[in-house]
Amino acid sequence: DPNSPISKIQSDVTVDFNADDNNVEMNIDSDNNNDQDIVYNENDNKNNAVENIDEDTTSNTFKPNYGVVPDEPDTMNENSVKISIRYATNGKAVVRRFHKNDLVKSIFAVLLNDIPEAATREFDVVTSFPTRSLSSILETTINEAGLGGSQVIMRWL
């Protein structure tokens, strides 16, 4: 899924497609001259593809998976809290509601969704005072982390 926070990033990629009545062939050639060939035969099971991949793992970068962006609860929802999020890109603060049982990583997911640069650059989220990194408590609920009504700040690493 190209929108997933976990994605392979490569530069200078060329993709060639060849198709006939029963086959589709795709050749992906990156700048390091490794080829990835995917051949799909219509007579085969449609959920299967034959892959031949020579991969240089040093050229791949994987972003952490912060999950999906949670739905923002209604203002009348008693199980929700407001958090002010200050963006690293422009210093703008946005107030957003979260469910108390949403995980801290949901804040990271919102930033990854809202700021395109975050998909290619490492960042952290810290509390304003006292300053503490939230990256070590990603699986903690927002309520358990005591973040309701607080301000958090996105910082580039």
Tab-separated table of C-alpha atoms in Angstrom:
chain	number	residue	atom	x	y	z
A	1	ASP	CA	0.000	0.000	0.000
A	2	PRO	CA	1.745	3.230	-1.106
A	3	ASN	CA	-0.072	5.232	1.620
A	4	SER	CA	1.174	2.965	4.384
A	5	PRO	CA	3.675	4.403	6.863
A	6	ILE	CA	5.762	1.349	6.131
A	7	SER	CA	6.930	1.853	2.598
A	8	LYS	CA	10.011	1.118	0.536
A	9	ILE	CA	11.737	4.269	-0.691
A	10	GLN	CA	14.038	4.152	-3.725
A	11	SER	CA	15.311	6.768	-6.119
A	12	ASP	CA	15.629	6.698	-9.913
A	13	VAL	CA	13.192	3.850	-10.532
A	14	THR	CA	12.128	2.837	-14.065
A	15	VAL	CA	9.036	0.675	-14.547
A	16	ASP	CA	8.298	-1.134	-17.843
A	17	PHE	CA	5.032	-2.964	-18.526
A	18	ASN	CA	4.515	-5.608	-21.219
A	19	ALA	CA	1.125	-7.209	-21.723
A	20	ASP	CA	-0.481	-9.718	-24.056
A	21	ASP	CA	-3.766	-11.619	-23.838
A	22	ASN	CA	-2.718	-13.902	-20.964
A	23	ASN	CA	0.307	-12.327	-19.291
A	24	VAL	CA	1.309	-9.074	-17.687
A	25	GLU	CA	5.004	-8.518	-17.026
A	26	MET	CA	6.431	-5.666	-14.995
A	27	ASN	CA	10.149	-4.889	-14.795
A	28	ILE	CA	11.346	-2.508	-12.083
A	29	ASP	CA	14.919	-1.257	-12.483
A	30	SER	CA	16.371	1.000	-9.797
A	31	ASP	CA	19.548	3.034	-9.996
A	32	ASN	CA	21.607	0.175	-8.552
A	33	ASN	CA	20.712	-2.002	-11.592
A	34	ASN	CA	18.865	-4.625	-9.596
A	35	ASP	CA	15.817	-5.965	-11.393
A	36	GLN	CA	12.495	-7.001	-9.936
A	37	ASP	CA	10.355	-8.995	-12.348
A	38	ILE	CA	6.713	-9.739	-11.631
A	39	VAL	CA	4.857	-11.963	-14.085
A	40	TYR	CA	1.133	-12.555	-13.824
A	41	ASN	CA	-0.457	-15.306	-15.889
A	42	GLU	CA	-4.226	-14.919	-16.242
A	43	ASN	CA	-4.613	-18.711	-16.324
A	44	ASP	CA	-3.093	-18.936	-12.828
A	45	ASN	CA	-4.944	-18.135	-9.640
A	46	LYS	CA	-5.604	-14.368	-9.831
A	47	ASN	CA	-4.250	-13.832	-6.312
A	48	ASN	CA	-0.821	-15.284	-7.109
A	49	ALA	CA	2.118	-13.632	-8.854
A	50	VAL	CA	5.484	-15.113	-9.748
A	51	GLU	CA	8.303	-12.953	-8.451
A	52	ASN	CA	12.037	-12.980	-9.127
A	53	ILE	CA	13.670	-10.331	-6.958
A	54	ASP	CA	17.351	-9.404	-6.636
A	55	GLU	CA	17.401	-6.772	-3.939
A	56	ASP	CA	20.076	-4.555	-2.426
A	57	THR	CA	18.698	-4.023	1.077
A	58	THR	CA	21.097	-1.163	1.787
A	59	SER	CA	19.128	1.121	-0.556
A	60	ASN	CA	15.769	0.563	1.180
A	61	THR	CA	14.351	2.609	4.028
A	62	PHE	CA	11.327	1.522	6.041
A	63	LYS	CA	9.237	3.923	8.080
A	64	PRO	CA	7.685	2.806	11.350
A	65	ASN	CA	4.058	1.742	11.379
A	66	TYR	CA	1.977	4.098	13.489
A	67	GLY	CA	-1.280	2.494	12.381
A	68	VAL	CA	-4.257	4.276	10.904
A	69	VAL	CA	-5.357	7.792	11.743
A	70	PRO	CA	-8.173	7.415	14.268
A	71	ASP	CA	-11.520	9.066	13.699
A	72	GLU	CA	-11.796	12.342	15.582
A	73	PRO	CA	-14.506	12.017	18.242
A	74	ASP	CA	-17.439	14.385	18.525
A	75	THR	CA	-16.994	17.315	20.922
A	76	MET	CA	-19.805	15.919	23.082
A	77	ASN	CA	-18.029	12.574	23.570
A	78	GLU	CA	-17.144	12.245	27.263
A	79	ASN	CA	-14.427	9.695	26.488
A	80	SER	CA	-12.405	12.152	24.410
A	81	VAL	CA	-9.663	14.667	25.126
A	82	LYS	CA	-8.186	17.628	23.258
A	83	ILE	CA	-4.475	17.753	22.438
A	84	SER	CA	-2.725	20.739	20.878
A	85	ILE	CA	-0.174	19.538	18.312
A	86	ARG	CA	2.526	21.992	17.188
A	87	TYR	CA	3.869	21.123	13.716
A	88	ALA	CA	7.619	21.178	13.028
A	89	THR	CA	7.045	22.477	9.482
A	90	ASN	CA	5.579	25.886	10.303
A	91	GLY	CA	5.146	26.077	14.087
A	92	LYS	CA	1.371	26.107	13.649
A	93	ALA	CA	-0.575	24.494	16.489
A	94	VAL	CA	-3.637	22.410	15.669
A	95	VAL	CA	-6.078	21.261	18.331
A	96	ARG	CA	-7.378	17.761	17.728
A	97	ARG	CA	-9.631	15.465	19.726
A	98	PHE	CA	-8.682	11.851	20.464
A	99	HIS	CA	-10.454	9.055	22.292
A	100	LYS	CA	-8.924	8.531	25.729
A	101	ASN	CA	-8.180	4.913	24.777
A	102	ASP	CA	-6.385	5.832	21.511
A	103	LEU	CA	-2.712	4.921	21.666
A	104	VAL	CA	0.025	7.564	21.754
A	105	LYS	CA	1.147	6.336	18.326
A	106	SER	CA	-2.132	7.793	16.987
A	107	ILE	CA	-0.609	11.263	17.399
A	108	PHE	CA	2.336	10.142	15.239
A	109	ALA	CA	-0.117	8.685	12.679
A	110	VAL	CA	-1.920	12.041	12.441
A	111	LEU	CA	1.378	13.841	11.805
A	112	LEU	CA	2.463	11.276	9.233
A	113	ASN	CA	-0.879	11.762	7.474
A	114	ASP	CA	-0.962	15.581	7.671
A	115	ILE	CA	2.668	16.372	6.813
A	116	PRO	CA	4.017	14.799	3.590
A	117	GLU	CA	7.631	15.501	4.617
A	118	ALA	CA	7.165	13.221	7.648
A	119	ALA	CA	7.082	10.200	5.313
A	120	THR	CA	10.706	10.802	4.335
A	121	ARG	CA	12.179	12.389	7.450
A	122	GLU	CA	12.486	11.106	11.011
A	123	PHE	CA	10.597	12.950	13.707
A	124	ASP	CA	9.643	12.692	17.349
A	125	VAL	CA	6.825	14.121	19.419
A	126	VAL	CA	7.594	15.610	22.838
A	127	THR	CA	5.550	17.137	25.617
A	128	SER	CA	5.996	20.876	26.140
A	129	PHE	CA	6.761	20.943	29.872
A	130	PRO	CA	8.363	19.012	31.274
A	131	THR	CA	9.859	17.899	27.967
A	132	ARG	CA	9.633	14.133	27.440
A	133	SER	CA	9.728	12.064	24.287
A	134	LEU	CA	6.577	10.134	23.425
A	135	SER	CA	8.335	7.690	21.080
A	136	SER	CA	9.128	5.371	23.996
A	137	ILE	CA	5.460	5.051	25.013
A	138	LEU	CA	3.762	4.510	21.638
A	139	GLU	CA	1.625	1.601	22.886
A	140	THR	CA	0.373	3.534	25.954
A	141	THR	CA	-3.107	5.045	25.820
A	142	ILE	CA	-3.422	8.816	25.631
A	143	ASN	CA	-5.273	8.749	28.954
A	144	GLU	CA	-2.567	6.664	30.691
A	145	ALA	CA	0.117	9.014	29.329
A	146	GLY	CA	-1.748	11.989	30.807
A	147	LEU	CA	-1.874	13.851	27.502
A	148	GLY	CA	-5.451	15.118	27.691
A	149	GLY	CA	-5.534	18.915	27.539
A	150	SER	CA	-1.784	19.143	26.890
A	151	GLN	CA	0.375	20.514	24.106
A	152	VAL	CA	2.784	18.260	22.229
A	153	ILE	CA	5.464	19.385	19.809
A	154	MET	CA	6.686	17.651	16.655
A	155	ARG	CA	10.473	17.804	16.254
A	156	TRP	CA	12.647	16.738	13.342
A	157	LEU	CA	15.477	14.393	14.303
